[in-house]
Short mmCIF file of C-alpha atoms in Angstrom, two decimals:
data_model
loop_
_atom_site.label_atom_id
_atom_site.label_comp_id
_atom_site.label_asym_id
_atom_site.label_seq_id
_atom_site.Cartn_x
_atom_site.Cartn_y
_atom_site.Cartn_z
CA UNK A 1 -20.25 -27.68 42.67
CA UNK A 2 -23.83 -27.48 41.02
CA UNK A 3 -24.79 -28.15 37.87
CA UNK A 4 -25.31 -24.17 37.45
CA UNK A 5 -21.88 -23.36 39.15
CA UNK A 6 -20.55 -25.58 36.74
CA UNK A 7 -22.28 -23.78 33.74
CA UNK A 8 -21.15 -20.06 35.21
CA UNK A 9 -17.55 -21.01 35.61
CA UNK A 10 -17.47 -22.54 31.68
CA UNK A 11 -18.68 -19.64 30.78
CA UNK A 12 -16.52 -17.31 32.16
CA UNK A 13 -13.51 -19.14 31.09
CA UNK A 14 -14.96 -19.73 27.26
CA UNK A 15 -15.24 -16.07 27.54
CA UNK A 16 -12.30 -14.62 28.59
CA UNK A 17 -10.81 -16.91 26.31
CA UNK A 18 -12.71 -15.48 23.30
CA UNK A 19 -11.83 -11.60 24.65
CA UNK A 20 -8.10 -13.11 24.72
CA UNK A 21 -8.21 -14.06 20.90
CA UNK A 22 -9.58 -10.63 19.80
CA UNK A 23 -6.75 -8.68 21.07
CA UNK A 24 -5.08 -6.13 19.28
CA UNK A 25 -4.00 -7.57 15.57
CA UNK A 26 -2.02 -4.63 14.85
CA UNK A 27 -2.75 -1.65 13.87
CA UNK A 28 -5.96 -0.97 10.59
CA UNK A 29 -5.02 -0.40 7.59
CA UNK A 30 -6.89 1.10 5.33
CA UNK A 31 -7.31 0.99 1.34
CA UNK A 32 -5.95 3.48 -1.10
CA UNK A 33 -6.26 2.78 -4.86
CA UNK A 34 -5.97 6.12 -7.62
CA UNK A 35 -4.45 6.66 -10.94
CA UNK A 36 -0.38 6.86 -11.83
CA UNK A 37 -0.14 9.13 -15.08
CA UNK A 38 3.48 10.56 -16.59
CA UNK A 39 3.52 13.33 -19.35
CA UNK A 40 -0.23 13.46 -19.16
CA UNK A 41 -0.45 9.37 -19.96
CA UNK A 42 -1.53 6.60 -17.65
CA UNK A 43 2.00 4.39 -16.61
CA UNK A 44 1.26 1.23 -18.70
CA UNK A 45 3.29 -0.62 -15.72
CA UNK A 46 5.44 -0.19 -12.18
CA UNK A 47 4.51 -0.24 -8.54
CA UNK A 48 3.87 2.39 -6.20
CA UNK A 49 5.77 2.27 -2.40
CA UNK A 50 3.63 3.52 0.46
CA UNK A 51 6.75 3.86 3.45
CA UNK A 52 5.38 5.39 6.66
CA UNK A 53 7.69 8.34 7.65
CA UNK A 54 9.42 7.17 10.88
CA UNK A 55 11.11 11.04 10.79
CA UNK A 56 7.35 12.06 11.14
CA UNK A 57 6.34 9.99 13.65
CA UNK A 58 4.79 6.70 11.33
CA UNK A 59 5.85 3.76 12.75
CA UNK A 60 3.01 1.85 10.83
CA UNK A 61 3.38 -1.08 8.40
CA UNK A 62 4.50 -0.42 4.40
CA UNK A 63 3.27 -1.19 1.78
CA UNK A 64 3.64 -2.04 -2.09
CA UNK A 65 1.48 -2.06 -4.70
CA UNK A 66 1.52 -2.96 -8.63
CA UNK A 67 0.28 -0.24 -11.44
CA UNK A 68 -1.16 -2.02 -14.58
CA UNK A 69 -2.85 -0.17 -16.98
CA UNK A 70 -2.22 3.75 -14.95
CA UNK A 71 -4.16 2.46 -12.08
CA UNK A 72 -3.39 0.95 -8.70
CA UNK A 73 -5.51 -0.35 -5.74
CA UNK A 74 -4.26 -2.16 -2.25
CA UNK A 75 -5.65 -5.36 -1.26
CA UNK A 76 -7.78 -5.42 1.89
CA UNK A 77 -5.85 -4.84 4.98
CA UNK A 78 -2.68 -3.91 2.99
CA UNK A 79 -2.82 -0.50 2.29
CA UNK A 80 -1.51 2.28 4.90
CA UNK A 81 -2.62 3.36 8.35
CA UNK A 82 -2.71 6.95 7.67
CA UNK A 83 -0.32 9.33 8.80
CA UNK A 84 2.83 10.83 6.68
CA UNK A 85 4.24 8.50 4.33
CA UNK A 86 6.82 8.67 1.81
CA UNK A 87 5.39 7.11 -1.61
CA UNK A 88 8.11 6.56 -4.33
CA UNK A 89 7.08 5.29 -7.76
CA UNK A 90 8.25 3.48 -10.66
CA UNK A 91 6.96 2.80 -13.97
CA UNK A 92 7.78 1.19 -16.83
CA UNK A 93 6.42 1.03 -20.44
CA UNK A 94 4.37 -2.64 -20.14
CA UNK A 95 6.28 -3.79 -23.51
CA UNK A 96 8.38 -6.46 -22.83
CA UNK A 97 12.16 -6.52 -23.12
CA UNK A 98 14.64 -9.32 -22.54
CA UNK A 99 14.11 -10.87 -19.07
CA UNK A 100 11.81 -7.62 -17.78
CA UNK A 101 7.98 -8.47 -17.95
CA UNK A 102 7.57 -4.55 -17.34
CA UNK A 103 9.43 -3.75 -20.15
CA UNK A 104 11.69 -0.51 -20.59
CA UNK A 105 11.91 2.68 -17.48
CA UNK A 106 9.75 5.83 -18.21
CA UNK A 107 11.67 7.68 -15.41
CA UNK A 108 13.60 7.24 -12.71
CA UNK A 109 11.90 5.94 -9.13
CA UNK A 110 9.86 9.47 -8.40
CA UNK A 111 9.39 10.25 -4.66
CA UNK A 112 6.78 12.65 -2.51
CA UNK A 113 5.41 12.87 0.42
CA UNK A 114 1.38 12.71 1.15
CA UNK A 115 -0.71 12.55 4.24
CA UNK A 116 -2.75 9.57 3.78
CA UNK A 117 -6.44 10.16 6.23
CA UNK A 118 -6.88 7.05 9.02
CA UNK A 119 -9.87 5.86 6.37
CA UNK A 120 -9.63 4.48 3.05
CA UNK A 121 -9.25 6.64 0.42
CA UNK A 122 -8.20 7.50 -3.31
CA UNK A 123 -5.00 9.25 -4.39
CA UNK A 124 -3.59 9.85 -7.49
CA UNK A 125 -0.47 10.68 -8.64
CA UNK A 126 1.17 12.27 -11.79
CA UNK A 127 4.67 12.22 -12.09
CA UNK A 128 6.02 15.59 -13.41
CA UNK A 129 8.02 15.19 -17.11
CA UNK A 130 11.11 16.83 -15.31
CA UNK A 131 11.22 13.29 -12.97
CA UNK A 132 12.32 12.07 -16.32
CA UNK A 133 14.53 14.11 -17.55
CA UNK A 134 17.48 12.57 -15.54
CA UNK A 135 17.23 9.30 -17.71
CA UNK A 136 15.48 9.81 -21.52
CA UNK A 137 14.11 6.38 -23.00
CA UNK A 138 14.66 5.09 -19.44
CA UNK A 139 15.89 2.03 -18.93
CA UNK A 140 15.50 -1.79 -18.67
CA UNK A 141 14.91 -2.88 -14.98
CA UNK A 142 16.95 -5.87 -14.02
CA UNK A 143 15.90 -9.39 -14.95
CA UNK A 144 14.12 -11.04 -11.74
CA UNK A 145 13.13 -7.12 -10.43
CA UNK A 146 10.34 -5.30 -10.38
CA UNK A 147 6.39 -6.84 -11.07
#
């Protein structure tokens, strides 16, 4: 074999090696970040849930995200792959109380549905006052729970 033949088969191996590492990684997912109000106010505290909905047809990753200070963003490559998702929310006061850093429950976990675009995007959410009607002064989330 010549020096050249040599060279040419290297090659060929060092690159199908190379197409071999940059197979599929999964599926992209893209960043949403937006603003978490209740009664008009941003949510001091809490985490928002992005769950793909499997009923729909998402099989894609979750995803979960904290709220400090009414606003939220995903970290690069953690946020959701578009599609329907189910996005459930809980938020909490920020003062804290006993064992919970997050302090006291405005409501109890809201739920809704949104169609997230396949391309990073904003989305913000205001939970409606009657989400909290079902549990006034909320409550204390469990020590070792929550953010």
């Amino acid at each position: 074999m010549t020096l050249q033949a040599s060279f040419r088969t290297m090659l060929a191996v060092f690159s199908a090696l190379l197409v071999a590492g940059c197979g599929d990684r999964g599926p992209v997912n893209y960043r949403v970040s937006g603003a978490v109000t209740y009664n008009g106010q941003p949510v001091p505290a809490g985490e928002v849930v992005f769950q793909p909905d499997a009923s729909l047809g998402n099989k894609g990753p979750g995803s979960v995200v904290l709220i400090k200070d009414g606003r939220y963003e995903t970290d690069d490559g953690k946020g959701v792959v578009g599609g329907p998702y189910i996005v459930r929310i809980a938020g909490f006061d920020g003062v804290p109380v006993g064992d919970s850093s997050v302090g006291t429950g405005l409501f109890p976990p809201y739920q809704t549905n949104v169609e997230f675009p396949k391309e990073s995007t904003t989305k913000d959410f205001d939970v409606p006052v009657q989400a909290g009607a079902a549990a006034p002064g909320g409550a204390a989330i469990p020590a070792g729970v929550g953010p």
